[in-house]
Amino acid sequence: MSTIRTIAPATPRAPASWGLGDGAAIPWEYAPAPESRDVVRIREHYGLFIDGRERDASDGGTFTTIDPATEQTLATVAKATTADIDRAVAAARRAQRRTWGAMSGRERAKYLYRIARIMQERSRELAVLETLDTGKPIRESRDVDVPLASAHFWYYAGWADKLEYAFPGRVARPLGVAAQVIPWNFPLLMLSWKIAPALAAGNTVVLKPASSTPLSALLFAEICRQADLPPGVVNIVPGPGDIGMHLVSHPDIAKVAFTGSTEIGKKIQRAVAGTDKALTLELGGKAANIVFEDAALDQAVEGIVNGIYFNQGEVCCAGSRLLVQESVADDLVDRLKRRLATLRVGDPMDKNTDVGAINNRAQLDKITELVASGVAEGAELFQPACDLPDRGFFFRPTLFTGVAQSHRIAKEEIFGPVLSVLTFRTPDEAIEKANNTAYGLSAGIWTEKASKVFAMVRALKAGVIWANTFNRFDPTSPFGGYKESGFGREGGMHGLHAYVRLEDR
Ligand code: NDP
């Protein structure tokens, strides 16, 4: 039998010297700290960005994008057709052959530096727009997404004129036009991961953002114009999934880069099979975050919270399976529950918010269904008592104990603020359980022994492994997975490699 338990946050008590009465509840709450919406001017309508110009879809079609925290419409956006995709690919091909591919790396770098600088100058605008369109807390878009996005342009700008040093003894040639399809969890950051290395290496791009989060990509189109980027180098074509398929299948595409679900990744791989297109896939995950008994537990608690509740858990590398050594499991879970009770869930635009809105209704339904399956399969559910806003797509931070490896919540990617706790006794058991997944994107290890870290790193089948931290990203560091998490690497020189053809001198 499973039980559902909730716990209210501990009420702070006033000391007698405050004169409120001995042990009285302290009468304060966080004051609202909303970021201003006025820093960004959201237009009523956005067009496609093709060949340096904004244009409507060839059939005049549009769709709306909403704020998931309020369910209110933010803007209507042109919905690309196959004819628009063809036009965008033709523009990108022209630009690659005539201007961008022929330009020296030094000149290309100037444009990338300019874009990076404008992104910094417009960072507040980008952060607010990203939060409104995704539901992620403004603290995260302001402090993580936008700075990291511009850091990718700074970093790859630095490589644009140094390709011969990046690949010594070889000549690095651009591949041509890259088709890039990105998801809704980190729209601007995923755009930067993909566009910055592509452009640095002399490719041009056609990028399709996710339908629920097109706005930051369209603001980026404005930034390209502001940076005087030659027409056709970057093309942004919002539209539904089948438009993404038309794009990646286009015969004039030389390189496909996709981030999203494993299901769509497999479809794209099938579509590209038999062609000479280069392909990188960054797909789902079910990462193990492994805590040994010798770990600093309070530090681990912060890392676990960051690992699974950051961005509402809508993170491909989220630490969604907590593996705790049995001897400290009860203690750690108690600390974790107390910490969960302090998380502030609600308005993403409030600077105090820790957990914002789930990006879309379908995702909220998926999380709800998977959590119900956890309860039905016998795991014990814990959620802190907290008021959720009346409107919008919100979900309480959730923790399951008593989870078996066979439970769906231990196997399937939930992509929400839901942590499944399992225990282990020996390092071998931890390795076996951590690797017992179809995915292989990331993992975390918490221990005070470096020797244990190195031994675990060799045994874990995951593309990225953090030790005594989690969810740390840097443009210089490669990121990518094994097995059903995809293949290829983004970031660092590995990320550059994915956009060049190497020839002998
Ligand atoms: P998808 O994989 O469907 O979406 C990712 C991108 O692919 C979007 O731009 C989407 O467009 C596009 N797309 C959809 N269908 C096709 C297609 N047939 N050919 C080419 N492109 C396509 O993810 P969902 O948004 O549906 O999310 C479903 C699940 O995927 C989540 O619950 C989560 O588990 C996982 N996911 C993983 C991500 C990751 O970073 N690894 C990111 C997002 C989701 P459109 O938005 O128009 O449908």
XYZ file of C-alpha atoms and ligand atoms in Angstrom:
553
model
C 0.000 0.000 0.000
C 1.363 3.410 -0.851
C 0.657 6.477 1.215
C 0.749 10.130 0.308
C 2.350 12.396 2.877
C 2.831 16.120 2.830
C 4.769 18.337 5.192
C 4.391 22.039 5.818
C 7.480 24.233 5.987
C 8.699 24.778 9.560
C 7.333 28.110 10.799
C 10.125 30.397 12.036
C 9.645 31.275 15.725
C 10.485 34.644 17.249
C 12.856 34.799 20.227
C 11.337 36.201 23.445
C 13.431 39.375 23.078
C 11.307 40.411 20.064
C 8.373 41.060 22.347
C 5.912 39.089 20.220
C 5.308 36.501 22.921
C 7.623 33.633 23.628
C 7.946 31.332 20.620
C 5.381 33.256 18.528
C 5.432 32.750 14.770
C 7.507 35.402 13.011
C 5.012 37.481 11.040
C 6.849 37.792 7.748
C 6.689 36.382 4.276
C 8.804 36.975 1.221
C 7.651 40.208 -0.366
C 6.811 39.751 -4.037
C 9.847 40.577 -6.184
C 8.520 40.548 -9.737
C 10.829 41.302 -12.635
C 9.354 43.950 -14.924
C 7.699 42.764 -18.119
C 8.279 46.193 -19.587
C 11.934 45.496 -20.366
C 10.834 43.560 -23.416
C 8.402 44.697 -26.076
C 6.533 41.597 -27.177
C 5.013 42.192 -30.579
C 1.551 40.929 -31.439
C 2.894 39.039 -34.421
C 6.244 37.589 -35.494
C 7.168 36.412 -38.969
C 9.651 33.837 -40.187
C 13.266 34.982 -40.549
C 14.486 33.990 -43.999
C 17.319 35.485 -46.030
C 17.752 38.330 -43.565
C 14.122 39.404 -43.782
C 11.026 38.853 -41.743
C 8.205 37.389 -43.817
C 4.857 35.717 -43.359
C 4.310 32.056 -44.115
C 3.678 31.312 -47.796
C 0.077 30.315 -46.998
C -0.403 33.009 -44.342
C -0.684 30.402 -41.574
C 0.011 31.313 -37.954
C -0.026 29.763 -34.502
C -0.032 31.252 -31.016
C 2.479 30.924 -28.238
C 1.320 31.256 -24.648
C 2.749 32.033 -21.233
C 2.511 28.671 -19.431
C 2.296 30.421 -16.056
C -0.924 32.257 -16.967
C -2.130 30.437 -20.107
C -2.424 33.850 -21.769
C -1.438 34.365 -25.385
C 1.884 36.136 -25.824
C 1.970 36.492 -29.622
C 0.991 34.936 -32.926
C 3.814 33.516 -34.996
C 4.038 32.665 -38.702
C 3.859 28.902 -39.238
C 6.397 27.811 -41.842
C 5.252 25.646 -44.755
C 7.366 23.234 -46.780
C 7.733 26.003 -49.390
C 9.127 28.315 -46.693
C 11.587 25.640 -45.597
C 12.725 25.227 -49.211
C 13.187 28.981 -49.475
C 15.145 29.110 -46.206
C 17.439 26.254 -47.258
C 18.039 27.930 -50.643
C 18.909 31.220 -48.892
C 21.262 29.442 -46.505
C 22.943 27.605 -49.374
C 23.461 30.817 -51.325
C 24.869 32.573 -48.276
C 27.179 29.667 -47.498
C 28.592 29.560 -51.012
C 28.773 33.248 -51.793
C 29.487 35.027 -48.519
C 29.876 33.132 -45.260
C 31.836 30.119 -46.450
C 34.138 32.330 -48.528
C 34.790 34.793 -45.710
C 37.973 34.557 -43.640
C 37.664 33.116 -40.147
C 38.806 36.448 -38.779
C 35.859 38.242 -40.413
C 33.401 35.587 -39.255
C 34.723 35.993 -35.717
C 33.883 39.697 -35.766
C 30.227 38.903 -36.395
C 30.137 36.265 -33.664
C 31.747 38.618 -31.135
C 29.218 41.256 -32.116
C 26.322 38.842 -31.585
C 27.755 37.800 -28.196
C 28.056 41.411 -27.132
C 24.540 42.335 -28.252
C 23.180 39.319 -26.383
C 24.848 40.631 -23.248
C 23.536 44.128 -23.847
C 20.020 42.775 -24.361
C 20.318 40.098 -21.685
C 17.516 41.368 -19.474
C 15.151 41.491 -22.426
C 16.145 37.972 -23.485
C 15.755 36.643 -19.939
C 12.275 38.085 -19.469
C 11.112 36.849 -22.869
C 12.536 33.387 -22.201
C 10.809 33.172 -18.824
C 7.461 34.317 -20.225
C 7.595 31.823 -23.091
C 8.987 28.802 -21.190
C 7.732 29.173 -17.591
C 11.229 28.872 -16.146
C 12.109 31.072 -13.130
C 13.547 34.456 -14.073
C 16.459 33.757 -11.711
C 17.463 30.841 -13.951
C 16.985 32.520 -17.320
C 18.820 35.614 -16.010
C 21.695 33.781 -14.293
C 22.056 30.589 -16.336
C 20.394 30.487 -19.772
C 21.257 33.911 -21.136
C 24.830 34.236 -19.786
C 25.651 30.723 -20.984
C 24.081 31.406 -24.379
C 26.219 34.476 -24.978
C 29.263 32.631 -23.543
C 28.892 30.096 -26.360
C 29.130 32.865 -28.940
C 32.188 34.355 -27.209
C 33.824 30.948 -27.041
C 33.220 29.876 -30.634
C 34.065 33.350 -31.942
C 37.501 32.629 -30.533
C 37.818 29.494 -32.672
C 36.616 31.009 -35.956
C 40.071 32.265 -36.954
C 41.985 29.413 -35.307
C 40.583 26.357 -37.033
C 44.047 25.302 -38.187
C 45.141 25.171 -34.531
C 41.996 23.339 -33.462
C 42.779 20.542 -35.897
C 46.580 20.573 -36.334
C 47.880 19.246 -39.627
C 44.392 19.133 -41.133
C 42.338 21.606 -43.111
C 38.894 22.192 -41.614
C 36.229 22.821 -44.248
C 32.635 23.783 -43.484
C 29.990 21.142 -44.181
C 27.457 23.467 -45.825
C 23.921 24.152 -44.585
C 22.998 22.828 -41.141
C 19.404 21.913 -40.232
C 18.926 22.438 -36.513
C 15.832 21.398 -34.553
C 15.642 22.398 -30.905
C 13.308 21.738 -27.932
C 11.428 23.959 -25.508
C 13.330 23.453 -22.262
C 16.315 25.748 -23.010
C 15.317 27.485 -26.257
C 17.949 30.223 -26.383
C 20.718 28.091 -24.928
C 20.084 25.218 -27.354
C 20.045 27.721 -30.206
C 23.462 28.976 -29.093
C 24.878 25.466 -28.669
C 23.948 24.843 -32.272
C 24.346 28.128 -34.130
C 27.647 29.345 -32.598
C 29.893 26.390 -33.613
C 28.138 26.043 -36.986
C 28.806 29.674 -37.897
C 32.352 29.683 -36.494
C 33.237 26.849 -38.868
C 31.743 28.594 -41.926
C 28.377 26.824 -42.169
C 25.034 28.542 -42.475
C 21.912 27.398 -40.636
C 18.179 26.890 -40.808
C 16.839 26.481 -37.291
C 13.395 25.276 -36.226
C 12.485 26.193 -32.642
C 9.890 24.211 -30.663
C 6.325 25.337 -31.296
C 5.709 26.246 -27.664
C 8.824 28.454 -27.365
C 9.616 30.335 -30.591
C 10.066 33.841 -29.164
C 13.685 33.958 -28.008
C 14.800 32.540 -31.376
C 12.839 35.306 -33.104
C 14.424 37.929 -30.866
C 17.761 36.336 -31.783
C 16.822 36.940 -35.435
C 16.525 40.636 -34.566
C 19.970 40.436 -32.970
C 21.384 38.944 -36.184
C 20.029 41.907 -38.089
C 21.371 44.317 -35.504
C 24.788 42.650 -35.905
C 24.542 43.121 -39.701
C 24.962 39.398 -40.232
C 24.818 38.800 -43.993
C 21.347 37.659 -45.212
C 20.772 33.907 -45.260
C 23.507 32.977 -42.765
C 20.917 32.363 -40.036
C 17.310 31.469 -40.882
C 14.660 30.842 -38.204
C 11.552 28.903 -39.230
C 9.006 28.198 -36.492
C 6.500 25.506 -37.398
C 5.192 22.091 -36.397
C 7.099 18.800 -36.145
C 6.456 17.721 -39.747
C 8.135 20.922 -40.915
C 11.140 19.832 -38.853
C 11.080 16.528 -40.694
C 10.898 18.284 -44.073
C 13.881 20.402 -43.042
C 16.142 17.551 -41.938
C 15.174 15.515 -45.019
C 15.938 18.322 -47.476
C 18.541 17.179 -50.035
C 20.564 20.401 -49.737
C 21.175 19.910 -46.023
C 24.692 18.722 -45.146
C 24.390 18.453 -41.382
C 21.515 17.721 -38.997
C 21.648 18.589 -35.305
C 18.689 17.661 -33.119
C 17.915 17.983 -29.420
C 14.666 16.536 -28.135
C 12.940 13.268 -27.383
C 14.466 9.885 -28.165
C 11.346 9.013 -30.163
C 11.771 11.901 -32.612
C 15.554 11.431 -32.611
C 15.050 7.900 -33.917
C 12.703 9.139 -36.642
C 15.276 11.697 -37.725
C 18.015 9.081 -37.730
C 15.870 6.913 -40.014
C 15.206 9.872 -42.317
C 18.905 10.672 -42.585
C 20.058 7.053 -42.983
C 21.523 6.329 -46.401
C 22.482 9.951 -47.070
C 25.891 11.532 -46.505
C 24.464 14.040 -44.002
C 26.384 14.417 -40.749
C 24.158 13.861 -37.708
C 24.293 14.635 -33.998
C 21.449 13.651 -31.669
C 21.086 14.885 -28.104
C 18.135 13.002 -26.663
C 16.605 11.977 -23.351
C 18.122 10.816 -20.092
C 17.469 9.156 -16.756
C 20.576 10.148 -14.838
C 21.698 8.540 -11.606
C 22.842 10.911 -8.872
C 24.847 8.662 -6.534
C 25.427 9.606 -2.892
C 27.957 7.608 -0.876
C 27.904 7.467 2.907
C 31.092 9.534 3.149
C 29.574 12.476 1.209
C 28.950 15.893 2.759
C 25.210 15.366 3.052
C 24.040 18.977 3.246
C 26.102 19.781 0.171
C 24.663 16.707 -1.540
C 21.127 17.862 -0.711
C 21.772 21.150 -2.546
C 23.201 19.231 -5.510
C 20.248 16.849 -5.590
C 17.795 19.773 -5.520
C 19.719 21.517 -8.287
C 19.924 18.222 -10.166
C 16.195 17.559 -10.379
C 14.223 20.711 -9.506
C 16.284 23.158 -11.628
C 14.139 24.198 -14.621
C 11.226 22.156 -13.125
C 13.212 19.011 -13.912
C 12.708 19.683 -17.629
C 16.354 18.952 -18.267
C 17.642 16.078 -20.396
C 20.541 15.485 -17.984
C 18.429 15.921 -14.806
C 19.478 13.752 -11.864
C 16.111 12.027 -11.759
C 17.249 8.804 -10.043
C 18.813 9.322 -6.639
C 20.926 6.336 -5.570
C 21.783 6.615 -1.864
C 24.005 4.323 0.151
C 21.710 2.507 2.563
C 23.526 3.568 5.745
C 22.715 7.260 5.149
C 19.485 6.917 3.185
C 17.037 7.801 5.990
C 19.107 10.756 7.127
C 19.527 12.088 3.580
C 15.872 11.669 2.671
C 14.838 13.525 5.858
C 17.142 16.412 5.007
C 15.868 16.413 1.451
C 12.235 16.585 2.534
C 12.977 19.510 4.825
C 14.750 21.277 1.953
C 11.884 20.582 -0.446
C 9.501 22.250 1.972
C 11.448 25.499 1.538
C 11.256 25.562 -2.282
C 9.068 28.351 -3.569
C 6.801 27.252 -6.388
C 4.895 29.806 -8.422
C 5.183 32.925 -10.570
C 8.285 32.421 -12.756
C 8.687 36.190 -13.039
C 9.198 36.500 -9.261
C 12.891 36.608 -8.414
C 12.256 34.486 -5.302
C 10.722 31.601 -7.244
C 12.635 28.327 -7.293
C 10.251 26.181 -9.342
C 8.228 27.821 -12.107
C 5.617 26.548 -14.564
C 5.773 23.364 -16.620
C 6.235 24.393 -20.235
C 3.055 23.032 -21.775
C -0.170 21.199 -20.989
C 0.917 17.959 -22.689
C 4.063 17.867 -20.559
C 2.062 18.534 -17.387
C -0.279 15.674 -18.307
C 2.688 13.385 -18.912
C 4.207 14.203 -15.502
C 0.850 13.730 -13.782
C 0.345 10.365 -15.455
C 3.815 9.099 -14.571
C 3.496 10.224 -10.943
C 0.144 8.401 -10.724
C 1.879 5.288 -12.071
C 4.489 5.572 -9.310
C 1.775 5.610 -6.658
C -0.100 2.742 -8.352
C 3.072 0.656 -8.549
C 3.641 1.024 -4.792
C 6.252 3.751 -4.340
C 5.744 6.226 -1.505
C 5.065 9.761 -2.679
C 6.100 12.907 -0.830
C 5.199 16.442 -1.825
C 5.701 19.558 0.302
C 2.555 21.476 1.165
C 2.524 24.569 -1.012
C -0.139 26.610 -2.732
C -0.078 26.428 -6.489
C -1.376 29.314 -8.612
C -4.969 28.875 -9.806
C -4.003 29.181 -13.458
C -1.070 27.869 -15.392
C 0.758 24.558 -15.598
C 2.263 23.952 -12.168
C 3.416 20.780 -10.456
C 4.655 20.334 -6.880
C 8.244 19.209 -6.343
C 7.858 15.479 -5.836
C 9.954 12.769 -4.256
C 9.341 9.020 -4.322
C 10.898 6.580 -1.859
C 10.504 2.808 -1.927
C 11.145 2.823 -5.680
C 11.952 -0.460 -7.428
C 14.039 -0.558 -10.593
C 11.076 -2.044 -12.436
C 8.818 0.955 -11.697
C 8.077 3.228 -14.627
C 9.236 6.228 -12.566
C 12.665 4.560 -12.324
C 12.896 3.776 -16.026
C 11.107 6.433 -18.073
C 12.175 10.011 -18.589
C 9.583 12.068 -16.694
C 10.988 15.492 -17.616
C 9.435 17.099 -14.556
C 10.216 17.925 -10.902
C 10.027 14.298 -9.787
C 12.808 12.424 -7.993
C 12.897 8.642 -7.556
C 15.002 7.457 -4.611
C 16.655 4.030 -4.684
C 19.277 2.646 -2.318
C 22.458 0.587 -2.655
C 24.942 -1.088 -0.318
C 28.194 -1.377 -2.309
C 29.811 0.628 -5.114
C 29.267 -2.332 -7.454
C 25.565 -2.298 -6.738
C 25.497 1.473 -7.352
C 27.215 0.991 -10.723
C 24.870 -1.787 -11.739
C 21.782 0.226 -10.842
C 23.110 3.456 -12.372
C 23.854 1.712 -15.684
C 20.558 -0.169 -15.665
C 18.886 2.263 -18.036
C 18.353 2.641 -21.750
C 19.875 6.116 -21.500
C 23.431 7.321 -20.883
C 23.557 11.097 -20.805
C 24.798 12.127 -17.369
C 25.494 11.035 -13.786
C 26.542 12.545 -10.461
C 28.789 11.196 -7.705
C 28.917 12.503 -4.144
C 31.838 11.345 -2.002
C 34.819 12.860 -0.235
C 37.161 10.293 -1.824
C 38.646 11.269 -5.175
C 39.743 7.644 -5.702
C 36.104 6.596 -5.538
C 35.174 9.277 -8.062
C 37.774 8.032 -10.549
C 36.784 4.389 -10.109
C 33.103 5.252 -10.621
C 33.759 7.456 -13.630
C 35.412 4.541 -15.401
C 32.457 2.247 -14.719
C 29.510 4.569 -15.382
C 28.105 4.645 -18.913
C 27.254 8.326 -19.157
C 28.521 11.100 -21.400
C 28.848 13.711 -18.640
C 29.682 12.883 -15.015
C 29.746 15.479 -12.264
C 31.500 14.929 -8.944
C 30.218 16.771 -5.865
C 28.191 19.077 -8.070
C 25.469 18.717 -10.704
C 24.108 20.521 -13.767
C 27.233 22.589 -14.367
C 27.730 23.718 -17.942
C 30.536 25.480 -19.704
C 31.024 26.279 -23.395
C 34.503 24.759 -23.345
C 33.257 21.392 -22.142
C 31.731 18.752 -24.452
C 28.232 17.452 -23.706
C 26.427 14.425 -25.147
C 25.361 10.871 -24.508
C 25.513 7.161 -25.136
C 22.827 4.620 -26.003
C 19.313 6.101 -26.307
C 20.620 9.492 -25.185
C 22.054 9.964 -28.668
C 25.510 10.513 -30.089
C 27.886 13.302 -31.003
C 29.070 16.055 -28.715
C 28.163 19.712 -28.385
C 30.415 22.257 -26.687
C 34.163 22.601 -26.668
C 36.345 21.540 -29.579
C 34.260 18.390 -29.930
C 31.308 20.650 -30.741
C 33.335 22.389 -33.407
C 34.433 19.064 -34.873
C 30.783 18.201 -35.536
C 30.578 21.091 -38.021
C 33.712 20.541 -40.111
C 35.052 18.160 -42.705
C 38.731 17.502 -42.099
C 41.015 17.169 -45.115
C 44.715 16.474 -45.420
C 46.880 19.466 -46.165
P 10.015 16.510 -29.328
O 11.196 15.633 -29.468
O 8.771 16.171 -30.020
O 10.386 18.006 -29.780
C 11.679 18.503 -29.982
C 11.727 19.294 -31.292
O 11.506 18.403 -32.394
C 10.673 20.370 -31.419
O 11.173 21.459 -32.164
C 9.595 19.673 -32.218
O 8.720 20.528 -32.890
C 10.427 18.886 -33.194
N 9.747 17.756 -33.814
C 8.628 17.117 -33.405
N 8.324 16.113 -34.258
C 9.275 16.127 -35.212
C 9.511 15.342 -36.353
N 8.716 14.320 -36.690
N 10.585 15.626 -37.131
C 11.408 16.637 -36.816
N 11.226 17.424 -35.743
C 10.185 17.171 -34.935
O 9.739 16.694 -27.774
P 8.330 17.047 -27.104
O 8.243 18.512 -27.079
O 7.192 16.352 -27.743
O 8.532 16.419 -25.678
C 8.262 15.042 -25.486
C 9.239 14.438 -24.529
O 10.536 14.528 -25.068
C 9.342 15.151 -23.197
O 8.376 14.695 -22.318
C 10.730 14.786 -22.762
O 10.715 13.528 -22.126
C 11.495 14.679 -24.047
N 12.261 15.894 -24.350
C 13.604 15.819 -24.237
C 14.360 16.932 -24.464
C 15.825 16.914 -24.329
O 16.440 17.972 -24.167
N 16.460 15.766 -24.405
C 13.763 18.230 -24.819
C 12.337 18.171 -24.990
C 11.643 17.036 -24.737
P 7.327 20.959 -32.211
O 7.663 21.651 -30.950
O 6.757 21.856 -33.228
O 6.551 19.701 -31.997
